[in-house]
Short mmCIF file of C-alpha atoms in Angstrom, two decimals:
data_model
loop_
_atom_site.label_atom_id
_atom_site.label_comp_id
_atom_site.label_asym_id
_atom_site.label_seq_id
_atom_site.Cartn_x
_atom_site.Cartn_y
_atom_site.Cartn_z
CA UNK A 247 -10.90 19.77 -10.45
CA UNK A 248 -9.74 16.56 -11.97
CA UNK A 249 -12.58 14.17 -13.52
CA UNK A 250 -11.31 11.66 -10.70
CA UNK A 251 -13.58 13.60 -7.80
CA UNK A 252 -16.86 12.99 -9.71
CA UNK A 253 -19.60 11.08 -7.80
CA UNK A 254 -19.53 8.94 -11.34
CA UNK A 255 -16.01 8.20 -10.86
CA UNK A 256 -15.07 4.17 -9.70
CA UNK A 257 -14.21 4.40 -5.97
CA UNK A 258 -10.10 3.36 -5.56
CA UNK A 259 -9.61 2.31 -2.10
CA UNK A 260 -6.00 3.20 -0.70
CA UNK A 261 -4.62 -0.32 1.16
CA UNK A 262 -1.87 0.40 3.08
CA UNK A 263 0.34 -2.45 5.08
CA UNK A 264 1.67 -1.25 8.17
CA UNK A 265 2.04 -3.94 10.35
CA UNK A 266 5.77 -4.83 9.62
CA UNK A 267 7.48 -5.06 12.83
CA UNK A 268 11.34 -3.79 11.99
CA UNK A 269 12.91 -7.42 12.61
CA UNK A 270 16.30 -5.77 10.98
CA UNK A 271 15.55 -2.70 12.52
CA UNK A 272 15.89 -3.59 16.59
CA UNK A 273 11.89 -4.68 16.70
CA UNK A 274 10.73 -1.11 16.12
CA UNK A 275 7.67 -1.23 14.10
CA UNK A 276 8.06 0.52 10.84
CA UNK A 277 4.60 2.49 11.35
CA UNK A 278 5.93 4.79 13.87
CA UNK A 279 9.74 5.67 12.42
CA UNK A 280 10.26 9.14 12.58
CA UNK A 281 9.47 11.26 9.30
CA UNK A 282 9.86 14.82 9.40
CA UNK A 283 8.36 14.95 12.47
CA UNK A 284 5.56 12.00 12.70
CA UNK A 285 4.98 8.90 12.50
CA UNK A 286 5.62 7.61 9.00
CA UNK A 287 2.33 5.95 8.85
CA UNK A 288 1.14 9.47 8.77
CA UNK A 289 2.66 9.96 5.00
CA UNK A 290 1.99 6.99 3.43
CA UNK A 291 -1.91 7.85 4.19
CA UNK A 292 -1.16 11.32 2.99
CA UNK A 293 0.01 9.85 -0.50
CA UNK A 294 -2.67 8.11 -0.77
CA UNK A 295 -5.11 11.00 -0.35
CA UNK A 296 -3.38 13.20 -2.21
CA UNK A 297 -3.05 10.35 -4.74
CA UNK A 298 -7.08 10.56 -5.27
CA UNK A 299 -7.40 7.38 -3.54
CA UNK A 300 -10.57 6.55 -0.85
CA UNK A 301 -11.68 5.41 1.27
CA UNK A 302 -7.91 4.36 2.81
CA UNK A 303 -7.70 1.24 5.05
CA UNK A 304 -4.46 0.91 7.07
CA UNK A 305 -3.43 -2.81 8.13
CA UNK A 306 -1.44 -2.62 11.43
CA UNK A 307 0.17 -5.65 13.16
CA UNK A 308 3.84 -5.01 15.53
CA UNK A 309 2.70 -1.92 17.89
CA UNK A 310 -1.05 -1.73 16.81
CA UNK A 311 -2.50 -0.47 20.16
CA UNK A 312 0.99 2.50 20.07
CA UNK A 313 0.36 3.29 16.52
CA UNK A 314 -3.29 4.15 17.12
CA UNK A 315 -2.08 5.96 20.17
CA UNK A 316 0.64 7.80 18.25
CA UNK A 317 -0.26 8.22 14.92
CA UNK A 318 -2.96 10.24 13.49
CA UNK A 319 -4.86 8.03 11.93
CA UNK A 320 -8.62 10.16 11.22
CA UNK A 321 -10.49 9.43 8.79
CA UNK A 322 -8.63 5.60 8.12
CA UNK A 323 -10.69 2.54 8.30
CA UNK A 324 -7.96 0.75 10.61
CA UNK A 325 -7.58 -2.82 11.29
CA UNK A 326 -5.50 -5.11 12.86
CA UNK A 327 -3.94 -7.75 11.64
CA UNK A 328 -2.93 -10.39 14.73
CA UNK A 329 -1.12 -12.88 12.59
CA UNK A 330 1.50 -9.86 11.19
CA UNK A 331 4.11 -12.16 11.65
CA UNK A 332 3.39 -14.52 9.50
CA UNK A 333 4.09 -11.76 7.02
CA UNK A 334 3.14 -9.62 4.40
CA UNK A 335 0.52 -12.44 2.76
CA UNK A 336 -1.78 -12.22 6.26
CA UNK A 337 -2.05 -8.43 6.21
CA UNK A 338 -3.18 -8.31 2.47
CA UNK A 339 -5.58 -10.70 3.10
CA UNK A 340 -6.72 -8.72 6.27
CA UNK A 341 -6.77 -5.65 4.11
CA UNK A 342 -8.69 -6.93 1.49
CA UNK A 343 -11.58 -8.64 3.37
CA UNK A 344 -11.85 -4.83 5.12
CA UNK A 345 -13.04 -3.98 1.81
CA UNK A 346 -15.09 -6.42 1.31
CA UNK A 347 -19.01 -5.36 1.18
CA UNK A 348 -17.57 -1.58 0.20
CA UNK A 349 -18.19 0.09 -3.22
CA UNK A 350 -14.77 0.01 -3.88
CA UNK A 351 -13.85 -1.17 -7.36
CA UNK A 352 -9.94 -1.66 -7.19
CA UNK A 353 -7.75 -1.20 -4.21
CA UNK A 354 -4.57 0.38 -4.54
CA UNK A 355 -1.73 -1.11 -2.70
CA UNK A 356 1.05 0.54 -0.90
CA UNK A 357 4.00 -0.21 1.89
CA UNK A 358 4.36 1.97 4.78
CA UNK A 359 8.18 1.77 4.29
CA UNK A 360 8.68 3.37 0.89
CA UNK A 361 8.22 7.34 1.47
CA UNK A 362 10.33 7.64 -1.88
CA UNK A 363 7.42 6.51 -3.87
CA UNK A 364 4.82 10.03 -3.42
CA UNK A 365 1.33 10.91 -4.89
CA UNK A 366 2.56 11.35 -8.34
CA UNK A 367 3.66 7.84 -8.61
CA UNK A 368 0.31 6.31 -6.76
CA UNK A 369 -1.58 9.09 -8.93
CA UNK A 370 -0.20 7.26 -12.40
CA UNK A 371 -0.81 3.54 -11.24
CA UNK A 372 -4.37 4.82 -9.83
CA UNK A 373 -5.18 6.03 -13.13
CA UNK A 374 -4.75 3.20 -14.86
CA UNK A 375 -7.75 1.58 -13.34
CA UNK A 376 -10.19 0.47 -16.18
CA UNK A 377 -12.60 -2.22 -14.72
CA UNK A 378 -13.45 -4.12 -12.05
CA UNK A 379 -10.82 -6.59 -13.37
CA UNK A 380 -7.72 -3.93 -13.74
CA UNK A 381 -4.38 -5.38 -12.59
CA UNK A 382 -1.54 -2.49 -12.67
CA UNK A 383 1.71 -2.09 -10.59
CA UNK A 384 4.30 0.78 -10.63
CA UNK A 385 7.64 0.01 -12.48
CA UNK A 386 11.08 1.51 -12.26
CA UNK A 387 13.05 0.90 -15.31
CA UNK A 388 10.94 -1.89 -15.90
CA UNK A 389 10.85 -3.66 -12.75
CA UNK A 390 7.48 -4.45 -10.83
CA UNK A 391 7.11 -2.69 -7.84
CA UNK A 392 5.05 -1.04 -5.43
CA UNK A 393 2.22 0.70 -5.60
CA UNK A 394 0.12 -2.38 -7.10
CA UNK A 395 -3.77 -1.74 -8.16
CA UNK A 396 -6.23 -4.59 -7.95
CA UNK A 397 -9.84 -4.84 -9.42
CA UNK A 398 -12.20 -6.17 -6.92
CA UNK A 399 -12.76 -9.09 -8.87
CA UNK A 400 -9.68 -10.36 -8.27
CA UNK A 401 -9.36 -10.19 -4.08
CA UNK A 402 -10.79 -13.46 -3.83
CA UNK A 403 -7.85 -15.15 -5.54
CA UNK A 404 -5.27 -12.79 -4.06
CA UNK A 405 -6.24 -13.57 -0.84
CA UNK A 406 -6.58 -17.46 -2.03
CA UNK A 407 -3.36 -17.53 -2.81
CA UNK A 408 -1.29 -14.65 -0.38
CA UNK A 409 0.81 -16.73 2.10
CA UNK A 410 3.80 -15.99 4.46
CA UNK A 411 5.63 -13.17 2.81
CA UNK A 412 4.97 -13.58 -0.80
CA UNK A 413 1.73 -11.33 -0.74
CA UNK A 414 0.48 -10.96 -4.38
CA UNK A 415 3.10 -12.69 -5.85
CA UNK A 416 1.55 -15.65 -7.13
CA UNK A 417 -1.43 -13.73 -8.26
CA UNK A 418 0.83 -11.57 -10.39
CA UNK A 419 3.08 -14.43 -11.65
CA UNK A 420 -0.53 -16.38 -12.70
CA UNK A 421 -2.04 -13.54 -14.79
CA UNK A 422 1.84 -11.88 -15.91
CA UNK A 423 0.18 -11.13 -19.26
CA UNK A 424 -3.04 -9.05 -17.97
CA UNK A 425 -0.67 -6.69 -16.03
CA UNK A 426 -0.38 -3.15 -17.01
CA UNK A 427 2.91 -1.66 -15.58
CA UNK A 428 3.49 1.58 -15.16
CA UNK A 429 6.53 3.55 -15.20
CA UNK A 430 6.69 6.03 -12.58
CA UNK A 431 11.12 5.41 -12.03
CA UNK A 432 11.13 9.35 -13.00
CA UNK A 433 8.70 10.68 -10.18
CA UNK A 434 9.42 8.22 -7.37
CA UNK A 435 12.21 6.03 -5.73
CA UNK A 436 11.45 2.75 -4.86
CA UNK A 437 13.47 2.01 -1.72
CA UNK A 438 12.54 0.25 1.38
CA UNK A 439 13.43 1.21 5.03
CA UNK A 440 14.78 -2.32 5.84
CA UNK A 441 17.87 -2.25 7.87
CA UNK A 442 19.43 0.53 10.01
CA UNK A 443 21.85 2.82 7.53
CA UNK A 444 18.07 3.07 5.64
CA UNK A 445 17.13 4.90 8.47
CA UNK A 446 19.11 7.67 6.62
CA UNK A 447 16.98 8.16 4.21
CA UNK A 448 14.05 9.45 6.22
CA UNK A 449 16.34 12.54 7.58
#
């Protein structure tokens, strides 16, 4: 067993943003796209186990009541986020006061609409947690992306500061020189399912 499933070990939540609602994608909420059989939801909070990452807290928005219905979602902490279309800033915020009050030291940040990026990818950015004040994001060839790890000591400003669709962004623009990136552009691809010839890419 890895070191990571001591009782000593820092508690990583898994965050995952699922409320999107498919605007480009005819209105059908990203959660519940088809992925080798389920709901796609499902595998982004299988990454994130697999990943080492827990608790996981899922942020739903477009759909919530048919994503809980469809989806299984055991073992999540799952909220809803009623103001998912102001964008991704709302659900972050959402997500991070669910932690709140938990022993969670960082929480690891991930999109429901990038099943390119798998647990060896989260695994790498989880591990570079070092204190309550970690900031780390994946890279491919050299470019910020998704996952992104926060310490807990620095929800307070991300949610501060998340707005409309620009989520972390001003966090991560603020404090450029504390973050760690990670290179993970040989274990993962970091697309999005945005618009409909995407849809391809979950065959």
């Amino acid at each position: 067993m890895s070191s990571h499933t001591h009782s000593d070990s820092p508690v990583i939540a898994g965050l995952l943003l699922a409320a999107g609602g498919g605007r480009r994608l005819g209105g059908r909420p990203k959660a519940l796209l088809p992925y080798r059989g389920r709901p796609l939801v499902e595998n982004a909070v299988r990454v994130l186990r697999e990943a080492g990452c827990g608790p996981v807290h899922v942020v739903l928005g477009a759909s919530a009541a048919e994503v809980r219905e469809r989806a299984d979602l055991s073992g999540c902490v799952v909220v809803d986020n009623p103001d998912w279309a102001e964008g991704m800033g709302s659900s972050l915020r959402v997500g991070l006061a669910s932690l709140a009050g938990t022993d969670a030291r960082a929480a690891l940040v991930s999109l429901v609409d990038q099943p390119g990026i798998g647990p060896a990818a989260v695994a790498r950015v989880r591990e570079a947690y070092r204190s309550p004040a970690s900031l780390a994001a994946a890279a491919y060839g050299g470019e910020r992306g998704h996952p992104v790890l926060f310490g807990a000591e620095r929800w307070a400003d991300i949610a501060a500061t998340a707005t409309g669709d620009k989520g972390a962004r001003v966090h991560l623009a603020r404090h450029a020189g504390e973050l760690m990136l990670v290179e993970c552009s040989d274990v993962a691809e970091a697309f999005d399912i945005d618009t409909p010839p995407d849809l391809a890419r979950l065959l």
